[in-house]
Each structure stands twice: as structure tokens, then as C-alpha cells.
């Protein structure tokens, strides 16, 4: 203990001797939710050498930074969060220890790691160990996987990569990387890089990402995973027991990739593979280059939810190729991506299907907009929100997705598809492998589409809170039919399973409608529906047992609103299994509206949170405060 204390004092004193020439506050500045000084010294490439320790739930090893001196300084500053820094060295072959200081930890931003560097230093090596409670790392035990083998995955967006790698964790700095990962010999390791397609005998895996990417896209997964090919450059990974089912569900990957290239230009990442993760994964998907992470709730057996894959694939251009410069520019990732997702699905399933998706997306935006207005969080309502002093994850609402997509849909409606498609290809070519801010994008938009401000109110869309009157409005007969069915079911005194609208016959059976139609039916159901009709509906359709998280969520929301208690046991089971924030958040919000249900929600959360990722846990804790 005395030796450790003496060493710590020596390191602190040595680093302070370099720091005393200027105030600490002059050195450490927070820009774009990062302490890193990328404008002075930036990372060009990192090499990871890590051991995966499932028993202690930690990663241990070294990250080697190849750095570039941009502006004169004696310090290289990185982001960390709850990491144990073991030592810092410089050099590529003959390493020598250098002075460093790890500052105090902030609950959101973590702690800056300040390393003394000389103008000729090119390689800085940080030996470290993660914390078992690292926010980016999802450690799953045998009870949470199909194969009963442990599983690990990372989730870095927005600023969580710093909790498993000491790094300049800012989207404006794109880097390349390679890695050597050592795992138990019966498991497979995968990354957002070149990947193996089968296990090897020694448990050591090597990876390369040759194209520059932002830090939040560095991803790792380890588990009892198998691979199936879907084309020469597409395939799927999943836990072994259901990898063939996953392959069947995602058999349209090659066609989606073809449509993406037709719309946006050449796919530059080589392969496009998908890894289906266990249920604790907090998002529908994560667009890690070369290896999309996918939530298992997308795999329902009928391909009705594969638009999530179209979304993650579209990120290969919007987000991965052209990246938001700051987290306040996040809408340039997601607004573009939802727009492109719908265009890809239009090619795959037709225009009405794309308009159905638009209707669903707009509804989700309107619901969340109303919630944030009620919470007096108006700063989250513009496309470009104000996130200074906040966790950037707070800005990952439906606004950048829904409002962002409709911004681009409205542009297309005003200028026509031919001009829009030319604009899309030119944009992704001009800014490939670069980052872009909202202000720079608006300058580019106005230069490329002359007179756009006469066609629509651009500033209102981007900086305003209200719904623009000039917005694109999708119209679909399918959605109108489902709304009419919902009203008919609620209002009819005598209800039969066979219903007639405009002389057309409909039956309330699962196979009668697509997932999105059922979602519309449940969303438009008047909350005055009687409990007797709710019971009858459940007898006919059996919503409680339907293995489709999108439909189940809408059913549970309806059940909460009308206090249909027979649905609550199924809802409790659902909340104990599914960790996807999209489904958890609205259910917990609705439960929190009454004192009785809020107490019930707290009970469920306390029993279920071990199955959730930290991203979901933080969101639900905020709801239930």
C-alpha cells in the first residue's frame, strides 16, 4: 500500500512539474462532450490488445495510439470513464514510461487522462483494465443466452466507448484501428472490422478496420456464435441454436444492399454482415461498420420488421461514411437514415408500404414530442437541440429520427425525386469519410438546391419546435382502414369477428394484417373501449402471447390506458425479457402516470433491471424518479 501511494505521489508530482507552466483549467476543456484536445494532438490509429475475462467481467490489456501533432502542446488528452490506468508508455518497440494524470471522474463525461508528450512522440501506449460496471459493456451470464454460454457486447454510442477504451471519444475525429482479442476457446470474437466466420483453436482473434470511423463505432462481441452466408458479401451471425432462422428472416440482405448502392453510391465497407444479439441489447440495431448489431425482437418469422435492417444498412452512408460532427448534429445521421430506410423498403415492398412506415414514424415522433413538452424539455424539440451540460444520449429521441426524416421527405416532395436522388449521391460523395455540422449542411443544401427557402421554411424545420405546415403527409388506405376498424370495434354494440367496411370484409385474425397495420389498429383504438371488448379481442387475436414486440407494446399501452388487468402478467413477463429501450420507455412512462401503476412499475424494474443494458437502466430510472 505504501509503495502504491509513493508511486502515485511521484507520478502526480512529475506530471504537475509539466503542468505548472499553465493552469489546469487552461489545459482541460470540454468540447463536444469530450475532454480530448484533438485540435492539438489527435489519434490517427489505435491498436487494441485485450483479454476478455468473463469471470471478473473485465477487459484488460493495452491500447496503442498512433498520434499526430496538429498544434504545439506538451499534452495528449483522452477520455476515460471508470477505467484503471496501470501505466502509460511511449514508443513502438522500446517503450519507456511517461508521466500522466487521471483527473476526477464526472458522472456523465468521465475523467480526462492527461499524458505528457514531446513533439517527436508518435506512439502512446496505455495499459489499463475496465470496471465490471462499465456502461459500454454488456456482460451476460448463462441464464441470459440460448446456448447457456456467457456473452459480451459493447455499445459505444454516444459517449460510452471511453468506458472500455481510453480514447479521444468525439465523433469529429475519425480513426482506423486493428485489434487482437483473446477469449475463452469455445467462444467467437467479432468486431466492427474484418471478421472470422468460425471459431479457431486458440481463442485469439485479429481484426482490421482500414477505413476511418468515429470512436462510437468501435464494437466488440463475444459468444457462442455461428455464421451463415446470404451472398458473397453478406451474411448473418447469431447464437448457434437459431442462426438458420435468422438467415431465413434476413435473406433480403443482398437485395437491400443493391438498393442502397443504387440510391447512395458504392458501398465502401467490403462486407455487410449482421449479428443478432441477446435480448438485453438496448437498441433495435447499431450500425457498426461491416457488422450491424441487431436486437432479436426484429426476428419474428415473417420478415415484417426487417425495415430495421434497411435502417442500419442506410447508416453505411449516413453516419458511417458521413458523420455528425457534434452530438447536436445527430439528426444528420438519423434523419437521413430513416428517409433512406423508407426508400430502400419502397424498392423492396412498394410505395404504400413505405408510406405505412412513414405513418408509424410520424406517430412515434408526435407522441414523444408531446411527452417532452409536458416535461418542459423544449430544448430537445428542434432538429438541432441544445445539449450543453447534458448527456448527449438525452438528445436521442424520436425528433432526429421522425422530424429529421420528414424534413428530407418534404424536400423531395418540393423538388421532385429526380433532383433529390442527384442531391443524395453528390452529398455522400462530397463528404465521404468526413464529418459535417448542421450549419455546414444548410450552406451546402442552399447552394445545391437554389431557392429551397422559397419552397419550405428550412430554419423552422431545423431550429423550431412546432410542426411545420409545409410537411410531407403520407396517405395510405391501409392505415385508414385500420383506424376505421378500431372505431368500429370500440363503438359496435354487438361485435362479431367478421367486420365490414365499405362492403369489404375483414376478420380479426393475426394473419389478416401486417405488423404495422395491427400497430395502427391498437394505436387508434378509442380509450373508451369496454373491458368486455378487450377480453373478446384478446380471445380472438391473443395479443398477450403474440411474439412480436411491436404489437405487444401497443397492446400493453392500450391495456394500461383502459386498466385491462388480464394483460398485466404478460406485460410483466415482457418487461423482464426485452431490454430494447424503444419498448421499455413508453410502457414505463405510461405506468408512471398513476400512483398504483408507478409502484407496480418500480417492482418490475427492480426485478428486471439486471437484464437491461446501462443505457436502458438510466432511462427507466429517470422515468421512475
XYZ file of N, CA, C and O in Angstrom, residues 474-579:
424
model
N -48.014 11.509 -45.627
C -48.318 10.254 -46.318
C -49.795 9.900 -46.191
O -50.430 10.163 -45.166
N -50.327 9.318 -47.223
C -51.714 8.854 -47.221
C -51.739 7.390 -47.633
O -51.208 7.021 -48.693
N -52.342 6.554 -46.802
C -52.420 5.125 -47.146
C -53.806 4.588 -46.816
O -54.358 4.866 -45.746
N -54.342 3.811 -47.730
C -55.646 3.187 -47.494
C -55.569 2.186 -46.347
O -56.525 2.036 -45.572
N -54.436 1.507 -46.235
C -54.294 0.503 -45.179
C -54.418 1.127 -43.793
O -55.099 0.599 -42.911
N -53.755 2.259 -43.588
C -53.818 2.906 -42.288
C -55.221 3.450 -42.013
O -55.713 3.390 -40.880
N -55.879 3.980 -43.048
C -57.251 4.473 -42.888
C -58.188 3.328 -42.528
O -59.074 3.469 -41.674
N -57.995 2.188 -43.178
C -58.827 1.022 -42.892
C -58.674 0.575 -41.442
O -59.660 0.280 -40.754
N -57.441 0.547 -40.951
C -57.203 0.096 -39.582
C -57.790 1.077 -38.567
O -58.311 0.659 -37.521
N -57.744 2.363 -38.870
C -58.369 3.339 -37.982
C -59.875 3.140 -37.932
O -60.491 3.187 -36.865
N -60.472 2.883 -39.089
C -61.919 2.637 -39.149
C -62.290 1.357 -38.413
O -63.325 1.292 -37.735
N -61.456 0.327 -38.537
C -61.710 -0.921 -37.826
C -61.674 -0.706 -36.317
O -62.501 -1.252 -35.574
N -60.702 0.072 -35.867
C -60.586 0.335 -34.436
C -61.838 1.037 -33.915
O -62.374 0.686 -32.857
N -62.322 2.041 -34.654
C -63.525 2.755 -34.251
C -64.737 1.840 -34.255
O -65.595 1.905 -33.364
N -64.806 0.964 -35.260
C -65.932 0.039 -35.372
C -65.959 -0.935 -34.196
O -67.009 -1.204 -33.610
N -64.794 -1.475 -33.859
C -64.713 -2.410 -32.736
C -65.131 -1.723 -31.442
O -65.863 -2.283 -30.618
N -64.660 -0.507 -31.239
C -64.952 0.197 -29.992
C -66.420 0.601 -29.884
O -67.016 0.514 -28.803
N -67.035 0.990 -31.004
C -68.381 1.564 -30.967
C -69.500 0.547 -31.111
O -70.630 0.804 -30.698
N -69.194 -0.598 -31.720
C -70.255 -1.564 -32.025
C -70.867 -2.132 -30.741
O -70.159 -2.502 -29.807
N -72.197 -2.185 -30.717
C -72.876 -2.786 -29.568
C -72.747 -4.301 -29.596
O -72.548 -4.941 -28.577
N -72.862 -4.852 -30.775
C -72.739 -6.305 -30.936
C -71.590 -6.559 -31.901
O -71.657 -6.211 -33.071
N -70.520 -7.142 -31.391
C -69.294 -7.291 -32.172
C -69.130 -8.731 -32.626
O -69.239 -9.670 -31.848
N -68.863 -8.889 -33.915
C -68.531 -10.215 -34.441
C -67.085 -10.175 -34.911
O -66.488 -9.118 -35.054
N -66.526 -11.359 -35.166
C -65.132 -11.413 -35.609
C -65.005 -10.994 -37.067
O -63.921 -10.699 -37.540
N -66.116 -10.975 -37.794
C -66.111 -10.546 -39.191
C -66.707 -9.136 -39.260
O -67.830 -8.903 -38.827
N -65.916 -8.210 -39.790
C -66.325 -6.817 -39.850
C -66.361 -6.343 -41.301
O -65.578 -6.798 -42.134
N -67.255 -5.397 -41.590
C -67.409 -4.885 -42.949
C -67.186 -3.372 -42.965
O -67.754 -2.644 -42.166
N -66.311 -2.938 -43.884
C -66.090 -1.512 -44.111
C -66.124 -1.289 -45.615
O -65.347 -1.884 -46.366
N -67.036 -0.409 -46.037
C -67.188 -0.140 -47.481
C -67.334 -1.424 -48.283
O -66.709 -1.617 -49.325
N -68.173 -2.324 -47.765
C -68.502 -3.596 -48.405
C -67.322 -4.580 -48.444
O -67.445 -5.664 -49.012
N -66.183 -4.200 -47.868
C -65.045 -5.120 -47.779
C -65.092 -5.861 -46.447
O -65.427 -5.289 -45.412
N -64.770 -7.149 -46.505
C -64.840 -7.990 -45.311
C -63.457 -8.143 -44.677
O -62.470 -8.374 -45.364
N -63.397 -7.999 -43.345
C -62.144 -8.171 -42.603
C -62.392 -9.086 -41.420
O -63.468 -9.049 -40.799
N -61.410 -9.892 -41.096
C -61.514 -10.754 -39.928
C -60.422 -10.381 -38.925
O -59.306 -10.053 -39.308
N -60.770 -10.427 -37.656
C -59.808 -10.111 -36.605
C -59.000 -11.356 -36.271
O -59.163 -11.978 -35.217
N -58.132 -11.711 -37.208
C -57.211 -12.824 -37.019
C -55.795 -12.323 -37.329
O -55.606 -11.434 -38.154
N -54.793 -12.917 -36.700
C -53.423 -12.428 -36.843
C -52.983 -12.310 -38.295
O -52.349 -11.339 -38.696
N -53.305 -13.311 -39.098
C -52.798 -13.365 -40.471
C -53.463 -12.353 -41.395
O -52.990 -12.134 -42.516
N -54.520 -11.719 -40.931
C -55.265 -10.800 -41.793
C -54.467 -9.537 -42.118
O -54.592 -8.974 -43.206
N -53.595 -9.092 -41.165
C -52.918 -7.815 -41.333
C -51.429 -7.930 -41.033
O -50.989 -8.809 -40.295
N -50.665 -6.993 -41.623
C -49.233 -6.897 -41.326
C -49.027 -6.301 -39.936
O -49.942 -5.705 -39.342
N -47.789 -6.411 -39.448
C -47.443 -5.852 -38.142
C -47.820 -4.387 -38.032
O -48.439 -3.956 -37.044
N -47.460 -3.592 -39.025
C -47.703 -2.153 -38.951
C -49.202 -1.837 -38.951
O -49.631 -0.851 -38.335
N -50.006 -2.665 -39.617
C -51.453 -2.461 -39.603
C -52.026 -2.739 -38.222
O -52.879 -1.991 -37.723
N -51.557 -3.810 -37.589
C -52.005 -4.095 -36.230
C -51.585 -2.983 -35.270
O -52.323 -2.618 -34.350
N -50.387 -2.451 -35.461
C -49.943 -1.336 -34.615
C -50.892 -0.150 -34.755
O -51.279 0.475 -33.750
N -51.281 0.166 -35.985
C -52.198 1.273 -36.223
C -53.563 0.990 -35.588
O -54.174 1.882 -34.983
N -54.020 -0.227 -35.705
C -55.300 -0.632 -35.122
C -55.310 -0.377 -33.617
O -56.248 0.213 -33.066
N -54.257 -0.796 -32.940
C -54.197 -0.641 -31.489
C -53.969 0.816 -31.084
O -54.507 1.280 -30.069
N -53.178 1.542 -31.850
C -52.931 2.945 -31.545
C -54.192 3.797 -31.691
O -54.395 4.757 -30.950
N -55.023 3.449 -32.672
C -56.227 4.235 -32.939
C -57.450 3.743 -32.160
O -58.533 4.324 -32.290
N -57.270 2.701 -31.366
C -58.388 2.194 -30.575
C -58.806 3.247 -29.548
O -57.990 3.669 -28.720
N -60.064 3.691 -29.565
C -60.515 4.667 -28.563
C -60.319 4.117 -27.154
O -60.604 2.940 -26.893
N -59.840 4.965 -26.274
C -59.593 4.517 -24.905
C -60.892 4.359 -24.114
O -60.868 4.028 -22.925
N -62.021 4.547 -24.790
C -63.329 4.288 -24.175
C -63.782 2.848 -24.389
O -64.867 2.467 -23.945
N -62.971 2.032 -25.051
C -63.347 0.650 -25.301
C -63.624 -0.068 -23.982
O -62.916 0.138 -22.987
N -64.631 -0.894 -23.973
C -65.017 -1.578 -22.739
C -64.067 -2.736 -22.433
O -63.418 -3.287 -23.331
N -63.999 -3.092 -21.164
C -63.167 -4.224 -20.755
C -63.691 -5.527 -21.355
O -62.905 -6.436 -21.651
N -64.988 -5.608 -21.566
C -65.571 -6.806 -22.172
C -65.061 -6.980 -23.597
O -64.704 -8.097 -24.024
N -64.976 -5.879 -24.351
C -64.466 -5.962 -25.726
C -62.965 -6.225 -25.736
O -62.453 -6.902 -26.627
N -62.259 -5.693 -24.753
C -60.830 -6.007 -24.641
C -60.636 -7.510 -24.441
O -59.753 -8.131 -25.055
N -61.473 -8.074 -23.595
C -61.386 -9.517 -23.352
C -61.693 -10.291 -24.625
O -61.016 -11.274 -24.960
N -62.698 -9.847 -25.354
C -63.083 -10.516 -26.595
C -61.972 -10.405 -27.634
O -61.657 -11.377 -28.341
N -61.381 -9.220 -27.729
C -60.260 -9.028 -28.651
C -59.112 -9.981 -28.341
O -58.521 -10.599 -29.232
N -58.788 -10.084 -27.073
C -57.677 -10.950 -26.686
C -57.992 -12.418 -26.940
O -57.106 -13.209 -27.273
N -59.254 -12.797 -26.788
C -59.650 -14.181 -27.080
C -59.485 -14.479 -28.574
O -59.036 -15.561 -28.954
N -59.826 -13.508 -29.424
C -59.750 -13.718 -30.866
C -58.311 -13.670 -31.387
O -57.899 -14.488 -32.205
N -57.552 -12.682 -30.940
C -56.229 -12.436 -31.507
C -55.101 -12.949 -30.607
O -54.014 -13.240 -31.090
N -55.374 -13.056 -29.320
C -54.388 -13.480 -28.321
C -53.159 -12.565 -28.336
O -52.024 -12.996 -28.533
N -53.404 -11.293 -28.136
C -52.315 -10.319 -28.098
C -51.307 -10.627 -26.993
O -50.114 -10.380 -27.137
N -51.797 -11.141 -25.866
C -50.912 -11.374 -24.722
C -49.746 -12.307 -25.051
O -48.654 -12.158 -24.517
N -49.968 -13.266 -25.937
C -48.925 -14.266 -26.220
C -48.237 -14.044 -27.562
O -47.406 -14.850 -27.970
N -48.558 -12.960 -28.245
C -48.013 -12.733 -29.587
C -46.523 -12.406 -29.478
O -46.138 -11.431 -28.841
N -45.707 -13.186 -30.130
C -44.252 -12.984 -30.076
C -43.815 -11.932 -31.090
O -43.039 -12.189 -32.001
N -44.335 -10.743 -30.933
C -43.999 -9.612 -31.791
C -43.983 -8.386 -30.895
O -45.023 -7.890 -30.474
N -42.791 -7.901 -30.567
C -42.646 -6.858 -29.557
C -43.326 -5.553 -29.957
O -43.804 -4.809 -29.090
N -43.354 -5.243 -31.253
C -44.019 -4.014 -31.694
C -45.509 -4.071 -31.368
O -46.080 -3.108 -30.829
N -46.149 -5.190 -31.696
C -47.587 -5.337 -31.444
C -47.862 -5.464 -29.951
O -48.802 -4.856 -29.422
N -47.033 -6.251 -29.254
C -47.227 -6.402 -27.813
C -47.152 -5.054 -27.094
O -47.952 -4.778 -26.201
N -46.190 -4.224 -27.479
C -46.053 -2.926 -26.824
C -47.310 -2.085 -26.984
O -47.802 -1.488 -26.016
N -47.863 -2.045 -28.193
C -49.088 -1.270 -28.414
C -50.262 -1.857 -27.625
O -51.110 -1.111 -27.103
N -50.315 -3.168 -27.526
C -51.375 -3.830 -26.756
C -51.254 -3.492 -25.262
O -52.237 -3.164 -24.601
N -50.031 -3.521 -24.752
C -49.833 -3.220 -23.340
C -50.154 -1.757 -23.038
O -50.705 -1.441 -21.974
N -49.808 -0.852 -23.951
C -50.135 0.566 -23.744
C -51.654 0.771 -23.695
O -52.166 1.532 -22.866
N -52.357 0.087 -24.587
C -53.818 0.154 -24.572
C -54.362 -0.429 -23.267
O -55.269 0.149 -22.642
N -53.806 -1.557 -22.840
C -54.267 -2.205 -21.610
C -54.047 -1.312 -20.391
O -54.898 -1.247 -19.492
N -52.932 -0.610 -20.357
C -52.672 0.314 -19.238
C -53.697 1.439 -19.243
O -54.262 1.794 -18.205
N -53.951 1.985 -20.425
C -54.868 3.129 -20.534
C -56.282 2.777 -20.094
O -56.984 3.610 -19.501
N -56.736 1.562 -20.397
C -58.120 1.184 -20.063
C -58.183 0.319 -18.805
O -59.252 -0.149 -18.425
N -57.002 0.096 -18.187
C -56.894 -0.694 -16.958
C -57.393 -2.126 -17.148
O -58.128 -2.678 -16.327
N -56.937 -2.734 -18.247
C -57.278 -4.132 -18.528
C -56.246 -5.030 -17.853
O -55.199 -5.344 -18.409
N -56.519 -5.438 -16.632
C -55.555 -6.149 -15.793
C -55.121 -7.518 -16.325
O -53.987 -7.947 -16.057
N -55.966 -8.249 -17.070
C -55.516 -9.550 -17.570
C -54.285 -9.480 -18.477
O -53.635 -10.498 -18.708
N -53.955 -8.291 -18.984
C -52.758 -8.158 -19.825
C -51.504 -7.916 -18.996
O -50.384 -8.046 -19.505
N -51.653 -7.581 -17.714
C -50.503 -7.171 -16.919
C -49.497 -8.296 -16.657
O -48.288 -8.045 -16.685
N -49.910 -9.528 -16.380
C -48.907 -10.591 -16.221
C -48.048 -10.788 -17.464
O -46.826 -10.995 -17.361
N -48.664 -10.721 -18.646
C -47.903 -10.852 -19.895
C -46.966 -9.658 -20.059
O -45.824 -9.798 -20.523
N -47.432 -8.474 -19.669
C -46.594 -7.276 -19.746
C -45.399 -7.392 -18.805
O -44.272 -7.039 -19.161
N -45.621 -7.903 -17.610
C -44.540 -8.070 -16.648
C -43.496 -9.045 -17.183
O -42.286 -8.804 -17.062
N -43.938 -10.117 -17.787
C -43.020 -11.091 -18.394
C -42.237 -10.454 -19.531
O -41.027 -10.667 -19.679
N -42.911 -9.657 -20.336
C -42.279 -8.951 -21.454
C -41.194 -8.003 -20.958
O -40.072 -7.985 -21.479
N -41.504 -7.230 -19.932
C -40.543 -6.264 -19.393
C -39.364 -6.948 -18.709
O -38.290 -6.350 -18.570
N -39.531 -8.181 -18.312
C -38.446 -8.935 -17.710
C -37.539 -9.613 -18.714
O -36.463 -10.096 -18.358
N -37.953 -9.597 -19.974
C -37.187 -10.283 -21.023
C -36.540 -9.319 -21.997
O -35.354 -9.454 -22.336
N -37.289 -8.332 -22.454
C -36.854 -7.445 -23.535
C -36.155 -6.218 -22.962
O -36.698 -5.536 -22.102
N -34.936 -5.946 -23.451
C -34.185 -4.791 -22.970
C -34.136 -3.630 -23.950
O -33.432 -2.649 -23.709
